[in-house]
Structure formats: structure tokens, C-alpha cells
Amino acid sequence: MTTNRGAVLPLTAAQAEIWFDEQFATGPLGYNMADYIDLRGPLDTGLLERALHRLGHEAEGLRVQFVEEAGAPGQIIRPLARLPLRTLDFSGEPDPLGAAGRWMRADHADPLRITDFPLFRGALLTLGPEHHLLYLCMHHILADGFSRALLYPKLAALYTRLAAGEDDAALDADAIPAFHRLLDGERRYLESRHVDRDRAYWTGRLTASGDGPAPELVSLSDRDPAPGRSALRHTTRLGPEATEALRDLARTGKVTLPVLMVGAMAAYTQRVTGAAEPLLTLPVTGRTGAVAREIPGMLANYLPLAVRVRPELTARQLLRRAWTEVSGALKHQRYRGDRIRRDIGLRTDDRRVFGPFINVLNQDPALAFGDCPGTVVNLSTGIVNDLIVTVLNTVDGTMEIHLDGNPELYTDAELAAHLARFEAFLADLAALPADQPLARVGLRAPGEPVGLLGTWDPEAERAGYEGLVERVRAVAARTPDAVAVTDGTAGVTYRELLTRAAGVAARLTAAGFRPGSVAAMLADPGVPFVAGVLGVLAAGGAYLPLDPAAPAARNASLLADSGARHLLTGGAYDAPDHPGLTALPLADPSDTTRTTELPCVGGGLDLAYVMFTSGSTGRPKGAMVQRSGMVNHLWAKVGDLELVAGESVVQNAPLTFDVSVWQMLAPLLVGGTVRVAGELAADPSGLFGMVARERVAVLEVVPSLLRAALD
């Protein structure tokens, strides 16, 4: 049964979102979506035109015209003799495929407007006697990505059946269901109790809970949001080995390949942005029921997906979290993303996306037009407001990854770098041993330059890296009785410092602390804190300093964001009540008599510490510093300050400030002494008096404190 032609039909919610977006835009938006089918073999062009005409007859949604009545948008299905199809011959060009590609890109860049009819353009490009490209471009308001998987196989099947001599009666028996049935299904949903259920799911998922903060809207760009008028694209094709490695990981993790790609993109986004729980944007079909899955049209929905990523997770744990989130989203996929935005308090003029799009189109690109094989090649999936990762199958069984970016937010070089890093990230993730944490997965493309230090060579880095713990052990072996840390009344030698640090490492390990994890530290500056830092690093982890004077809510937020599950506390402080947190003493009497050697777990690519911003300009952000970077910085301070063995350096910066890192640790590289200022840090006369009495070599102070001392 066909839809009543001439009747003004309502728009789907997805169509309405596009319609209003274009109405309020100051210029044309990039809503064209396009593909071409590479046809190599004997092709009857007249038969292809008949098949395309038949497709337009069956797929009513391709023949709608958009109208406005009393200020409200609607659509009318119009008769159309045939879908427009130009014929162009590039066979005489020196590079026919290149010339055809340039023409298609130029045509795609010319935006279709909602006032146009039809909102569809096609062209048959001849490259040779048996080589053609069938170019198909339409406005996104007509069809979504899922419709591609319906329209192109249907077109190939129609061509094949017409070539076999089937008549209209036989073709009518398998015709595409009437377009109005898509609208009827959406209306029934909006009138059902499922709307309230879905709203409750999304509102609960996207608000703060006892398990952690609310997920964050994120972008891989630091530029202001801008409407998608055009797009830049970079593409890579994974080889057979890389593809199979990812499929093996998916099988091992008992998830589908799309879920694996979602988890990988979540981990990559978290690593790039530092957000504790970054959001992705997940395109879904918005279709439930067999009939809806047979009708081309624009029904797609774009949902927020929050995968809580932590550095200590294994790949399998990441995949299970991704599976949970994707499963929940699919169960509630008909509740519109625009409604979710309003429900969580986002303004209608807030153009920020939830996060990078991850779109895995698990479709077979191979088609058969009778005896002529065809391959679907994607040119665009529609508007690009920020960043879209599209993953497609290829004919040879490998995978192709497109990275589309809004040129207002990303340069061509930035997109190329992101794609290279993401490809390397996937390879490292697939090769990660099952018991190793995500923190060991790198974030650099092979051969990527690393600033002024030149090209990063992981093998050379591993061979030449000497960690802080290893270096302090070497100093202790040479001068075990030299003073390592003192607060003016008590001090420890290098031998004693290592003994105390070994105690911390042993307590953490016994409590289930794993390499790659984060251990929070709630204590005052002093010998125990320095020993604690060495102990955490020795156990293979990273330390997170907490401010004892900070509000409990802030420290709770940092614990949640960092994923720390272990807390080392100084004697004057009690552990906060935080879910899943194991509290341990920073110092224990048995540490002074311990005989076990301080271990050395971890390499230069592992985390050394996590330190959060103050939050004065927004929510605190955690900076994750790798060990090799920290050690490079420490050695730079040694060189700049010309530190040598026996010299004292004052540690007076708050432990939650990055300055404290070099003040505490740089002297230990060369056999110097860390002089903890303690309460003297804020007392100008006392601080400078101590410096004079004890002949301190290095003191760093803020200008205001120096001014007070001079006064």
C-alpha cells in the first residue's frame, strides 16, 4: 500500500531537527550525504536507469517535498517520472578516476537546500568501456546512514531482476513498504509509556551519582563550536593483520566489533582530553520492528554515550563497560538526543556536540548488478559539526576508517595527526597483554616528532630510560648514609629513605594495588610523603596529591575522576568515606626495620603522577604526566640549577602544585638533600633565616613572598 499522495505528512523528529537547523542557520549547511558505486564489468546503462526509476517509485521518502503550513513544516510525496541522473564521460582524461573524483567532490560540496525538489542528485560517470561510477547524493533529511544499506542493495537487486526479465507485478510483490509506516511507528512511540521510561534512563545516566561526576561534553578541539558547512576528510585502511588483531580482541572480550571501536574511541578521547568520563556521540538507527528496518528515510538519532575509562582498566574491562553502555543506549534509542540535551539543561543555542561521533557501519560493500560487480565507496555521511569517525568494511575483509572534521575546528594537519594516533592506539590496544592496564597504551603515531626533543623512538626510550626509583637506588648504593630528606628536626639517609619507600610499596601491593593504578596521598609535606612517592612509583603506580585543607567534596571529586582505589594517609588525617576506596597508612613503624629491597616496576611510558588544576575557571582537570617526561624535567632542573651531591633544595611549594615535584625529587637524582620547609613555607623571616643558617643552595619563592622578605 502506498502513502496518500498529496497529503501533508508530519516530519519525523529527525527530519524536524534538520529542518529547524537549516531555518535558523545564517548560511547553507553541509547536509549532503554521498556515495558512489564502483562498477567494473558489462553494464547496461539503460537498464540501470530503469532500476533507478523503479527505486524512486518504491522508496517514497526519496520523492518528498517539504512545505510549510501555518508556520509548521510538513512533507508531501510527489510524483516523479524518474530520479535525476546525469551522464558524464571521463574516459578521455589522462586520469579518469582522478578527474571523476574531483567532479564528485565539487558536486558534493554544492549544498542541496530543503526548498529544492527533488533533494537527490545522481550521475553515471564513464571511466572506460567496462568501468563506471554511479554517484548518488541526497540531502540528509531524506535518508540516514542505515538507509544506505537498504537503497544500494535494493538498486542492485532491481537491476538484476529487470535483466532477468521480471515484470512490474513480480517486483511489486517485494516492494518497499509505504513511507507513512515510518511516521506511524514514531507516533505510536511518542504516545506510549516508553517515552517516560527512556527519559528516566537518560536523565539518570547523565547526572552525577555516588559513583562519580556527571559525564562531560568534550571535543578534541579547543576552538569554539561552529556549524558544519563543509568537512575535511582523512582515510586509512587497516591491513589484514591489524584487522584480525582487532577481531580477535573483540572475540576475546565477547563483544561485537562496533562495541570494540566505541570502547577504543572512548579510551582515546579520555586520553586526549583528560575528562574523567567523556561523552561520545553514538548514531543509532532509531528503528525497532521489522517494518521500520525495511523503509528508507531519516530516522537516525544521535545519543550521548558515556564509557567510564580509567587508566588501570584492562582492555577486557574497557570492552565490558562499552558493551554495557551501548546495550543501554540501544534499548532506549528512540528518545531523541535533542530532548536529552534539554533534559540535562543544555540551551537550545548551545552548539556543542556530546562528544566525537563514532559511527560503525557494519555493511557489506560488495554488490552485484547482474554480471557487473559493484563496490560501494562512501564520500560523506552528512553534516560534520565537530569530528566523526566512520568505520566501514571493505571488500577484502579489512576495515576502512574515515576521520571527518569541521574545518572551523580542525586543521588538515590536526586531523591527519589524530587519525595516525588513533590507528596506532588501536594497534597497541589489540597487542596489550590481558593483565596489563590501559595506561600502557601509547598516544603517539609511529615516527611522530616530539617537540624539540626530536623523533620518538620507543625502543631507544626503553633502552635508555632510567627511572627515578632506579636512580635513587643507585645514589643510595654509593652514599647510603648521606642525608636525603630533612625537615630541620629529623631526617633520613638514602638507605633509610629506600627502606621506608619499600614499606609503602609492600603495603600497596598487599592491598591489591596493580601497576598502572593511581594512589592518592592525603598528608602534609615531609619525610613520609617523599618516601610515599617513591613507594608508589616502585609499585608501578602513579601518585595523586590531595590537599588536606580542601573541601571534602573537591577531594571526593578528584578521587572519582582519577579512578584512585587506594589512599595513603598521614597520621593526622582520616580517610574520607568514598566508595571502593582502600585506605592505608603512609608510614608504619615496621618500615624502619624492613629488609626487602625497593622494587622497580614500570617504564618510561607509564604514569608518574596525576595533578589537578584549581578549578577556578571551571571543573578541575587532571594532568597525567608520564615517568619519562617527569624524569626529563627533573634532569633539566638539575642542569639549570647546577645541582650537585650534598646541596640542599627547599621543598616549600604545596604538594598539589607541580613545582613541588622537582623540589622533592630533583635533588635525589644527584645525592642532594630535600629540605622540607613545612610551616616555614608561609613565614618569610623564618624561611629566609633557615636558608641562611643551613646554607641552602636553592630556594624558589613567589614574588609576593620575596617582597615580604625584603620588606
XYZ file of C-alpha atoms in Angstrom:
711
model
C 0.000 0.000 0.000
C 1.339 3.443 -0.928
C 1.144 6.620 1.098
C -1.644 9.070 0.239
C -0.009 11.325 -2.336
C -0.782 14.997 -1.943
C -1.453 14.727 1.782
C 0.712 16.878 4.018
C 2.512 14.481 6.324
C 4.330 15.364 9.541
C 8.098 15.185 9.691
C 9.909 12.570 11.683
C 11.647 14.015 14.738
C 14.988 13.556 12.963
C 13.734 15.448 9.913
C 12.348 18.237 12.102
C 15.722 18.714 13.781
C 17.375 19.181 10.388
C 14.584 21.421 9.096
C 14.815 23.799 12.051
C 18.620 23.713 11.948
C 18.536 24.957 8.365
C 15.840 27.546 9.093
C 17.900 29.239 11.783
C 21.284 28.918 10.056
C 22.889 32.053 8.640
C 24.031 30.176 5.556
C 23.838 26.772 3.858
C 24.826 23.783 5.985
C 26.700 20.690 4.835
C 23.828 18.178 4.976
C 24.690 16.450 1.692
C 25.464 12.757 2.048
C 27.039 10.954 -0.876
C 28.479 7.658 -2.084
C 29.454 6.165 -5.376
C 29.254 2.588 -6.585
C 32.336 1.481 -8.494
C 31.044 -0.737 -11.340
C 33.620 -2.811 -13.202
C 32.175 -5.085 -15.842
C 29.485 -5.243 -18.527
C 26.842 -2.641 -17.643
C 23.567 -1.929 -19.416
C 23.167 1.805 -18.752
C 19.563 1.854 -19.962
C 18.709 -0.948 -17.568
C 20.433 0.925 -14.753
C 18.234 3.978 -15.414
C 15.131 1.740 -15.295
C 16.277 0.267 -11.978
C 16.884 3.742 -10.557
C 13.425 4.857 -11.723
C 11.895 1.816 -10.060
C 13.813 2.566 -6.841
C 12.377 6.096 -6.801
C 8.905 4.639 -7.319
C 9.211 2.248 -4.365
C 11.195 4.441 -1.944
C 8.617 7.169 -1.414
C 10.842 9.002 1.033
C 13.145 9.961 -1.851
C 10.311 11.894 -3.510
C 9.107 14.114 -0.692
C 8.805 17.862 -0.992
C 8.982 19.956 2.150
C 6.323 22.586 2.728
C 5.308 24.957 5.482
C 1.717 25.420 6.610
C 0.769 27.882 9.358
C 4.426 28.040 10.401
C 4.740 24.276 10.794
C 6.828 22.096 8.470
C 5.368 19.166 6.596
C 6.170 16.914 3.657
C 4.266 15.769 0.608
C 5.113 12.747 -1.522
C 5.276 13.991 -5.111
C 5.175 12.002 -8.336
C 8.490 11.938 -10.127
C 8.996 10.490 -13.588
C 12.475 9.373 -12.673
C 15.245 10.176 -10.216
C 17.632 12.648 -11.887
C 20.695 11.004 -13.425
C 23.352 12.872 -15.386
C 25.746 11.053 -17.695
C 29.360 12.223 -17.889
C 32.271 10.711 -19.797
C 35.759 10.953 -18.284
C 37.284 8.162 -20.349
C 39.297 10.632 -22.421
C 41.002 12.172 -19.399
C 44.666 11.304 -18.638
C 43.499 10.193 -15.181
C 39.803 9.270 -15.493
C 39.379 8.199 -11.875
C 41.085 11.331 -10.541
C 39.004 13.598 -12.768
C 35.790 11.838 -11.749
C 36.773 12.134 -8.096
C 37.305 15.880 -8.423
C 33.924 16.289 -10.092
C 32.131 14.298 -7.360
C 33.812 16.249 -4.570
C 32.811 19.535 -6.195
C 29.224 18.382 -6.662
C 29.014 17.127 -3.089
C 30.268 20.490 -1.820
C 27.326 22.263 -3.516
C 24.649 22.046 -0.809
C 21.154 20.859 -1.577
C 18.583 23.140 0.027
C 15.389 21.987 1.690
C 13.383 24.122 -0.740
C 14.770 22.069 -3.659
C 12.878 19.210 -5.269
C 13.958 16.540 -5.570
C 16.586 16.561 -2.847
C 18.548 13.961 -4.777
C 21.254 14.079 -7.466
C 22.709 11.189 -9.410
C 25.324 10.810 -12.122
C 26.735 7.937 -14.121
C 30.408 8.630 -14.787
C 32.091 6.630 -17.542
C 35.782 5.924 -16.993
C 36.233 3.194 -19.596
C 34.359 0.586 -21.667
C 33.583 -1.516 -18.588
C 34.287 0.917 -15.788
C 31.589 3.255 -14.442
C 30.922 5.131 -11.230
C 27.322 5.585 -10.127
C 27.341 8.736 -7.997
C 24.418 9.232 -5.607
C 23.998 12.385 -3.487
C 20.992 13.335 -1.358
C 20.072 15.683 1.458
C 20.355 14.047 4.866
C 16.726 14.965 5.584
C 15.674 12.279 3.079
C 17.680 9.380 4.428
C 20.101 8.332 7.145
C 23.143 6.078 7.103
C 21.035 2.975 7.729
C 19.100 3.745 4.547
C 22.284 3.261 2.525
C 22.187 -0.413 3.492
C 18.621 -0.584 2.139
C 18.812 1.527 -1.006
C 22.003 0.292 -2.651
C 21.377 -3.476 -2.368
C 17.779 -2.820 -3.474
C 19.015 -0.951 -6.547
C 21.390 -3.797 -7.421
C 18.619 -6.362 -6.940
C 16.209 -4.378 -9.140
C 18.809 -4.178 -11.916
C 19.442 -7.913 -11.680
C 15.727 -8.802 -11.687
C 14.978 -6.485 -14.593
C 17.860 -8.038 -16.505
C 16.263 -11.427 -15.846
C 13.002 -10.202 -17.410
C 10.806 -9.860 -14.325
C 7.715 -7.698 -14.801
C 6.226 -4.990 -12.568
C 3.794 -7.406 -10.921
C 6.635 -9.593 -9.669
C 8.577 -6.543 -8.483
C 5.515 -5.091 -6.705
C 5.278 -8.209 -4.568
C 8.626 -7.345 -2.931
C 8.247 -3.570 -2.939
C 9.486 -1.347 -0.120
C 6.696 -0.719 2.460
C 4.886 2.612 2.333
C 6.715 5.600 3.794
C 3.864 6.569 6.119
C 4.518 3.449 8.187
C 7.742 5.049 9.474
C 5.702 8.029 10.643
C 3.029 5.799 12.176
C 5.629 3.886 14.186
C 7.166 7.057 15.596
C 3.733 8.447 16.509
C 2.879 5.259 18.401
C 6.143 5.514 20.335
C 5.501 9.128 21.348
C 2.062 8.143 22.636
C 3.428 5.182 24.636
C 4.718 4.773 28.177
C 8.159 4.012 26.753
C 8.902 7.742 26.472
C 8.895 8.230 30.257
C 10.961 5.090 30.750
C 13.558 6.255 28.243
C 13.663 9.775 29.690
C 14.324 8.348 33.149
C 17.176 6.216 31.791
C 18.966 9.077 30.068
C 18.456 11.571 32.874
C 19.797 9.092 35.415
C 22.759 8.170 33.231
C 23.857 11.738 32.580
C 23.644 13.239 36.057
C 26.164 12.966 38.873
C 25.870 9.909 41.121
C 27.579 8.398 44.109
C 29.864 6.533 41.719
C 31.247 9.701 40.200
C 30.582 13.005 38.489
C 28.269 13.615 35.560
C 29.726 12.806 32.134
C 31.257 15.756 30.293
C 30.652 17.206 26.844
C 34.040 17.070 25.130
C 35.754 17.970 21.900
C 39.231 17.142 20.628
C 39.435 20.791 19.550
C 39.871 23.790 21.841
C 38.140 26.111 19.356
C 34.619 27.451 19.755
C 31.788 25.345 18.254
C 30.804 26.244 14.698
C 28.090 24.985 12.314
C 29.130 22.324 9.833
C 29.233 23.932 6.398
C 31.931 21.720 4.900
C 34.275 18.972 6.027
C 37.850 17.770 5.805
C 38.449 14.041 5.481
C 41.383 11.724 6.097
C 41.184 7.984 5.499
C 43.235 4.971 6.471
C 42.772 1.312 5.676
C 43.819 -1.241 8.256
C 45.783 -4.181 6.890
C 44.677 -7.815 7.268
C 46.847 -8.394 10.361
C 45.659 -5.238 12.123
C 42.025 -6.019 11.296
C 42.308 -9.595 12.506
C 44.004 -8.471 15.721
C 41.020 -6.236 16.480
C 38.572 -9.005 15.627
C 40.496 -11.319 17.975
C 40.270 -8.738 20.745
C 36.523 -8.419 20.179
C 36.111 -12.199 20.328
C 38.221 -12.430 23.467
C 36.232 -9.640 25.091
C 32.956 -11.260 23.945
C 31.741 -8.101 22.212
C 30.991 -7.089 18.642
C 33.467 -5.152 16.551
C 31.331 -1.967 16.712
C 31.399 -2.131 20.518
C 35.176 -2.561 20.427
C 35.534 0.541 18.268
C 33.291 2.500 20.639
C 35.437 1.440 23.609
C 38.642 2.314 21.772
C 37.323 5.756 20.816
C 36.217 6.371 24.402
C 39.694 5.482 25.693
C 41.371 7.636 23.045
C 39.088 10.587 23.814
C 39.704 10.245 27.546
C 43.461 10.179 26.991
C 43.427 13.231 24.700
C 41.015 15.361 26.757
C 41.740 14.152 30.297
C 37.986 14.134 31.045
C 37.080 11.652 33.776
C 34.021 10.400 31.931
C 33.971 11.824 28.421
C 30.918 11.577 26.240
C 30.865 10.250 22.705
C 28.086 10.764 20.195
C 26.609 7.455 19.039
C 24.486 7.449 15.869
C 21.698 4.852 16.100
C 19.014 3.823 13.633
C 16.055 4.784 15.829
C 14.312 1.782 14.290
C 12.585 -1.027 16.153
C 10.500 -3.668 14.468
C 10.907 -5.416 11.137
C 8.877 -2.951 9.050
C 10.873 0.114 10.086
C 14.041 -1.709 9.075
C 12.751 -2.041 5.504
C 11.877 1.607 4.825
C 14.488 4.188 3.774
C 14.088 7.546 5.492
C 15.584 9.890 8.031
C 15.015 8.382 11.460
C 18.550 8.327 12.852
C 19.186 9.537 16.383
C 22.407 10.852 17.915
C 22.813 9.812 21.521
C 25.301 10.621 24.286
C 27.412 7.637 25.255
C 29.403 7.696 28.487
C 32.036 4.988 28.889
C 33.872 5.469 32.165
C 37.527 4.915 31.317
C 40.231 4.515 33.937
C 43.988 4.068 33.331
C 44.049 0.923 35.478
C 41.392 -0.895 33.419
C 42.397 -3.807 31.226
C 41.218 -3.957 27.626
C 38.608 -6.575 28.502
C 37.236 -4.423 31.320
C 37.039 -1.479 28.934
C 35.109 -3.564 26.414
C 32.627 -4.772 29.029
C 31.953 -1.184 30.061
C 31.496 -0.198 26.416
C 29.118 -3.127 25.885
C 27.041 -2.088 28.899
C 26.717 1.489 27.673
C 25.967 0.566 24.053
C 23.385 -2.008 25.139
C 21.662 0.543 27.359
C 21.662 3.136 24.580
C 20.136 0.714 22.069
C 17.355 -0.223 24.478
C 16.445 3.453 24.809
C 17.448 4.643 21.337
C 14.146 6.203 20.272
C 14.321 9.003 22.844
C 15.709 11.898 20.859
C 19.151 13.280 21.535
C 17.756 16.815 21.284
C 15.314 16.041 24.086
C 18.155 14.657 26.179
C 20.036 17.911 25.700
C 17.079 19.863 27.057
C 16.539 17.407 29.903
C 20.093 17.862 31.170
C 19.864 21.647 30.980
C 21.661 22.493 27.728
C 20.408 25.613 25.978
C 18.927 25.370 22.520
C 21.671 27.649 21.152
C 24.456 25.520 22.664
C 26.051 24.008 19.544
C 28.481 21.792 21.407
C 28.187 18.143 20.466
C 28.073 15.485 23.173
C 31.492 14.324 22.003
C 33.259 12.878 18.949
C 30.960 10.797 16.729
C 31.811 7.115 16.394
C 29.845 5.546 13.538
C 30.484 1.887 12.733
C 28.603 0.923 9.553
C 28.772 -2.855 9.613
C 27.601 -3.278 5.996
C 28.764 -5.354 3.046
C 30.154 -3.020 0.352
C 30.027 -5.671 -2.397
C 27.044 -5.593 -4.775
C 26.137 -7.454 -7.965
C 24.376 -5.652 -10.821
C 23.680 -8.760 -12.822
C 27.070 -9.818 -14.188
C 28.650 -6.490 -13.223
C 30.199 -6.380 -9.731
C 29.967 -3.142 -7.770
C 31.655 -1.741 -4.682
C 30.115 0.975 -2.508
C 32.533 3.807 -1.648
C 31.486 6.389 0.927
C 32.147 10.074 0.302
C 30.199 11.642 3.170
C 27.773 10.603 5.907
C 26.244 14.070 6.288
C 26.875 17.175 8.348
C 30.114 17.404 10.359
C 29.705 19.766 13.298
C 32.837 18.575 15.108
C 34.551 15.228 14.496
C 33.210 11.966 13.041
C 34.995 8.620 12.994
C 33.351 6.303 10.454
C 34.392 2.649 10.322
C 33.468 0.630 7.227
C 34.033 -2.898 5.976
C 35.983 -3.305 2.750
C 35.566 -5.919 0.029
C 38.740 -7.759 1.059
C 37.581 -8.167 4.678
C 39.699 -5.396 6.165
C 38.446 -2.141 7.666
C 38.498 1.428 6.455
C 38.440 4.373 8.858
C 37.373 7.858 7.771
C 38.023 10.836 10.007
C 35.860 13.833 9.068
C 36.403 17.158 10.796
C 34.812 20.578 10.769
C 37.457 22.900 9.216
C 36.376 25.644 11.635
C 37.617 23.441 14.491
C 40.457 21.359 12.998
C 43.235 21.969 10.526
C 44.072 19.382 7.918
C 47.299 18.560 9.770
C 45.468 18.114 13.085
C 43.036 15.647 11.528
C 45.868 13.693 9.920
C 47.679 13.511 13.260
C 44.559 12.337 15.117
C 43.926 9.604 12.581
C 47.532 8.378 12.718
C 47.466 8.367 16.525
C 44.117 6.583 16.652
C 45.340 3.904 14.258
C 48.443 3.368 16.417
C 46.252 3.418 19.539
C 44.114 0.601 18.070
C 47.201 -1.473 17.280
C 48.618 -1.012 20.791
C 45.249 -1.808 22.350
C 44.957 -5.038 20.355
C 48.512 -6.045 21.373
C 48.076 -5.169 25.060
C 48.564 -8.230 27.295
C 45.353 -9.277 29.015
C 46.604 -8.403 32.509
C 48.096 -5.016 31.617
C 46.310 -1.664 32.169
C 45.236 0.839 29.525
C 47.822 3.244 30.916
C 50.411 1.266 28.934
C 48.769 2.086 25.597
C 50.647 4.932 23.924
C 49.267 8.056 22.284
C 51.763 8.730 19.513
C 51.824 7.681 15.900
C 54.931 5.818 14.687
C 57.683 8.320 13.929
C 55.719 11.271 15.250
C 58.015 14.119 16.291
C 58.035 15.052 19.951
C 58.693 18.794 20.071
C 62.302 19.921 20.389
C 63.483 16.515 21.556
C 63.279 15.086 18.033
C 61.657 11.858 16.913
C 60.283 9.443 19.472
C 61.837 6.004 19.288
C 60.125 3.611 21.722
C 62.929 1.022 21.578
C 65.586 3.633 22.302
C 63.402 5.114 25.009
C 63.042 1.743 26.721
C 66.751 1.006 26.395
C 67.949 4.391 27.638
C 65.362 5.187 30.255
C 66.477 5.262 33.886
C 63.573 5.853 36.236
C 63.554 7.891 39.414
C 63.466 4.832 41.667
C 66.365 3.201 39.820
C 68.390 6.402 40.042
C 67.766 6.914 43.777
C 68.728 3.287 44.404
C 71.991 3.894 42.562
C 72.690 7.020 44.645
C 71.922 5.082 47.835
C 74.331 2.331 46.796
C 77.135 4.911 46.535
C 76.311 7.123 49.532
C 73.865 5.241 51.785
C 74.485 7.479 54.821
C 74.086 10.841 53.076
C 71.061 12.825 54.217
C 68.248 12.504 51.667
C 65.326 14.347 53.298
C 65.085 16.507 56.403
C 62.534 18.829 57.975
C 65.058 20.548 60.266
C 64.423 18.400 63.344
C 64.502 14.897 61.876
C 65.909 13.465 58.700
C 66.549 10.226 56.862
C 69.534 8.939 54.948
C 69.276 7.479 51.480
C 69.362 3.970 52.964
C 66.530 4.838 55.363
C 64.511 6.568 52.639
C 64.596 3.440 50.488
C 63.596 1.298 53.454
C 60.550 3.460 54.164
C 59.595 3.553 50.487
C 59.836 -0.256 50.327
C 57.333 -0.420 53.178
C 54.874 1.763 51.267
C 55.263 -0.355 48.122
C 54.722 -3.560 50.080
C 51.543 -2.236 51.754
C 50.107 -1.156 48.430
C 50.900 -4.440 46.708
C 49.416 -6.466 49.557
C 46.234 -4.378 49.306
C 45.759 -5.272 45.638
C 47.402 -2.230 44.076
C 48.296 -3.010 40.458
C 50.811 -1.449 38.067
C 49.239 1.420 36.168
C 46.897 2.318 39.033
C 46.674 5.669 40.799
C 47.274 6.001 44.548
C 46.010 9.153 46.235
C 48.047 10.702 49.071
C 46.490 12.787 51.860
C 49.304 14.046 54.060
C 51.471 17.023 54.970
C 54.890 17.632 53.368
C 57.696 15.688 54.993
C 59.780 12.541 55.009
C 56.736 10.202 54.845
C 55.398 11.953 51.767
C 58.687 11.742 49.832
C 59.033 8.086 50.816
C 55.425 7.560 49.753
C 56.039 8.982 46.289
C 58.985 6.631 45.797
C 56.919 3.724 47.140
C 54.020 4.344 44.764
C 56.373 4.612 41.783
C 58.243 1.497 42.907
C 54.950 -0.433 42.970
C 54.316 0.577 39.353
C 51.717 3.256 40.010
C 51.201 6.998 39.862
C 50.540 9.293 42.795
C 47.770 11.852 43.210
C 48.329 14.506 45.916
C 45.232 15.660 47.801
C 45.046 18.871 49.814
C 44.062 18.142 53.452
C 42.631 21.663 53.693
C 40.435 21.310 50.607
C 36.670 20.783 50.927
C 35.691 17.141 51.174
C 33.606 17.431 48.015
C 36.621 18.526 45.961
C 38.787 15.639 47.165
C 35.910 13.229 46.561
C 35.613 14.564 43.011
C 39.350 14.125 42.367
C 39.231 10.577 43.696
C 36.342 9.768 41.386
C 37.860 11.452 38.342
C 41.265 9.829 38.772
C 39.898 6.355 39.451
C 42.128 6.014 42.522
C 41.175 2.997 44.606
C 43.939 3.295 47.210
C 44.623 6.184 49.575
C 47.762 6.722 51.662
C 47.060 8.921 54.680
C 49.351 10.807 57.036
C 48.915 10.243 60.753
C 46.941 13.459 61.294
C 44.218 12.686 58.733
C 41.363 10.244 58.399
C 40.376 8.701 55.105
C 37.212 10.137 53.542
C 34.175 7.936 53.091
C 34.459 7.104 49.404
C 33.033 4.047 47.585
C 35.570 1.325 46.846
C 38.482 3.153 48.467
C 41.144 1.237 50.398
C 42.904 3.446 52.972
C 46.437 2.642 54.122
C 48.849 4.438 56.460
C 51.536 6.402 54.694
C 54.076 5.439 57.360
C 54.287 2.411 59.618
C 56.764 1.595 62.443
C 57.786 -1.582 60.641
C 59.093 0.479 57.717
C 62.266 1.403 59.613
C 63.272 -2.243 60.049
C 62.248 -3.598 56.667
C 64.954 -5.559 54.860
C 63.277 -6.115 51.469
C 64.707 -4.190 48.542
C 62.705 -1.385 46.981
C 61.236 -2.799 43.721
C 61.358 -1.083 40.334
C 58.120 -1.675 38.424
C 57.150 0.296 35.334
C 58.763 2.032 32.385
C 59.077 5.466 30.913
C 55.674 5.387 29.225
C 53.826 4.678 32.470
C 52.237 7.410 34.562
C 54.248 9.108 37.281
C 51.618 11.358 38.800
C 48.214 12.940 38.275
C 47.729 16.548 39.315
C 44.527 18.571 39.035
C 44.003 22.210 38.163
C 42.483 24.501 40.759
C 39.109 24.628 39.028
C 38.978 28.413 39.192
C 37.907 28.593 35.534
C 35.687 25.529 35.542
C 35.745 21.956 36.658
C 39.233 20.764 37.752
C 41.118 18.919 35.013
C 43.632 16.206 35.752
C 47.014 16.329 34.022
C 48.614 12.892 33.608
C 52.410 13.022 33.446
C 54.436 10.100 32.172
C 57.548 8.943 34.003
C 59.943 9.710 31.180
C 58.553 13.241 30.959
C 58.899 13.730 34.691
C 62.481 12.444 34.725
C 63.377 14.661 31.760
C 62.025 17.643 33.682
C 63.936 16.694 36.835
C 67.208 16.394 34.934
C 66.517 19.741 33.252
C 66.191 21.352 36.697
C 69.407 19.662 37.809
C 71.156 21.165 34.790
C 69.604 24.625 35.054
C 70.363 24.910 38.777
C 73.702 23.069 38.573
C 72.708 20.822 41.463
C 75.376 18.545 42.904
C 75.614 15.994 45.691
C 75.357 17.388 49.200
C 73.437 20.539 48.235
C 70.079 21.298 49.819
C 66.916 22.325 47.934
C 63.928 23.695 49.814
C 60.592 21.969 49.254
C 58.111 24.714 50.065
C 55.524 24.530 47.265
C 52.142 22.981 48.099
C 52.119 19.291 47.260
C 49.189 19.794 44.893
C 51.287 22.200 42.746
C 53.601 20.805 40.078
C 56.536 22.866 41.395
C 56.634 20.510 44.384
C 57.607 17.622 42.095
C 61.048 18.931 41.163
C 61.611 20.409 44.633
C 61.063 16.974 46.190
C 62.731 14.772 43.619
C 65.424 16.588 41.593
C 67.928 16.672 44.491
C 67.568 12.905 44.909
C 68.912 12.268 41.392
C 72.356 13.605 42.322
C 72.652 12.801 46.022
C 71.379 16.144 47.300
C 69.122 16.858 50.261
C 65.440 17.776 50.197
C 64.810 20.362 52.925
C 61.087 20.294 53.710
C 60.017 23.768 54.822
C 56.772 22.713 56.483
C 55.133 25.591 58.358
C 58.056 27.881 57.447
C 56.809 27.960 53.840
C 54.469 30.881 54.593
C 56.786 32.660 57.092
C 59.191 34.957 55.196
C 61.538 35.716 58.089
C 61.612 32.138 59.313
C 62.103 30.735 55.809
C 64.969 33.061 54.876
C 66.525 32.641 58.302
C 66.587 28.867 57.810
C 68.102 29.274 54.354
C 70.919 31.389 55.784
C 71.608 29.122 58.776
C 71.614 25.863 56.856
C 73.379 27.215 53.778
C 70.619 26.071 51.442
C 71.653 26.055 47.775
C 68.258 26.562 46.078
C 65.099 28.302 47.221
C 62.215 29.176 44.937
C 59.507 31.565 46.159
C 56.654 33.515 44.630
C 57.261 37.268 44.106
C 54.898 38.297 46.903
C 56.813 36.238 49.470
C 60.120 37.619 48.254
C 58.731 41.156 48.536
C 57.618 40.451 52.109
C 61.052 39.095 52.992
C 62.818 42.134 51.540
C 60.461 44.456 53.395
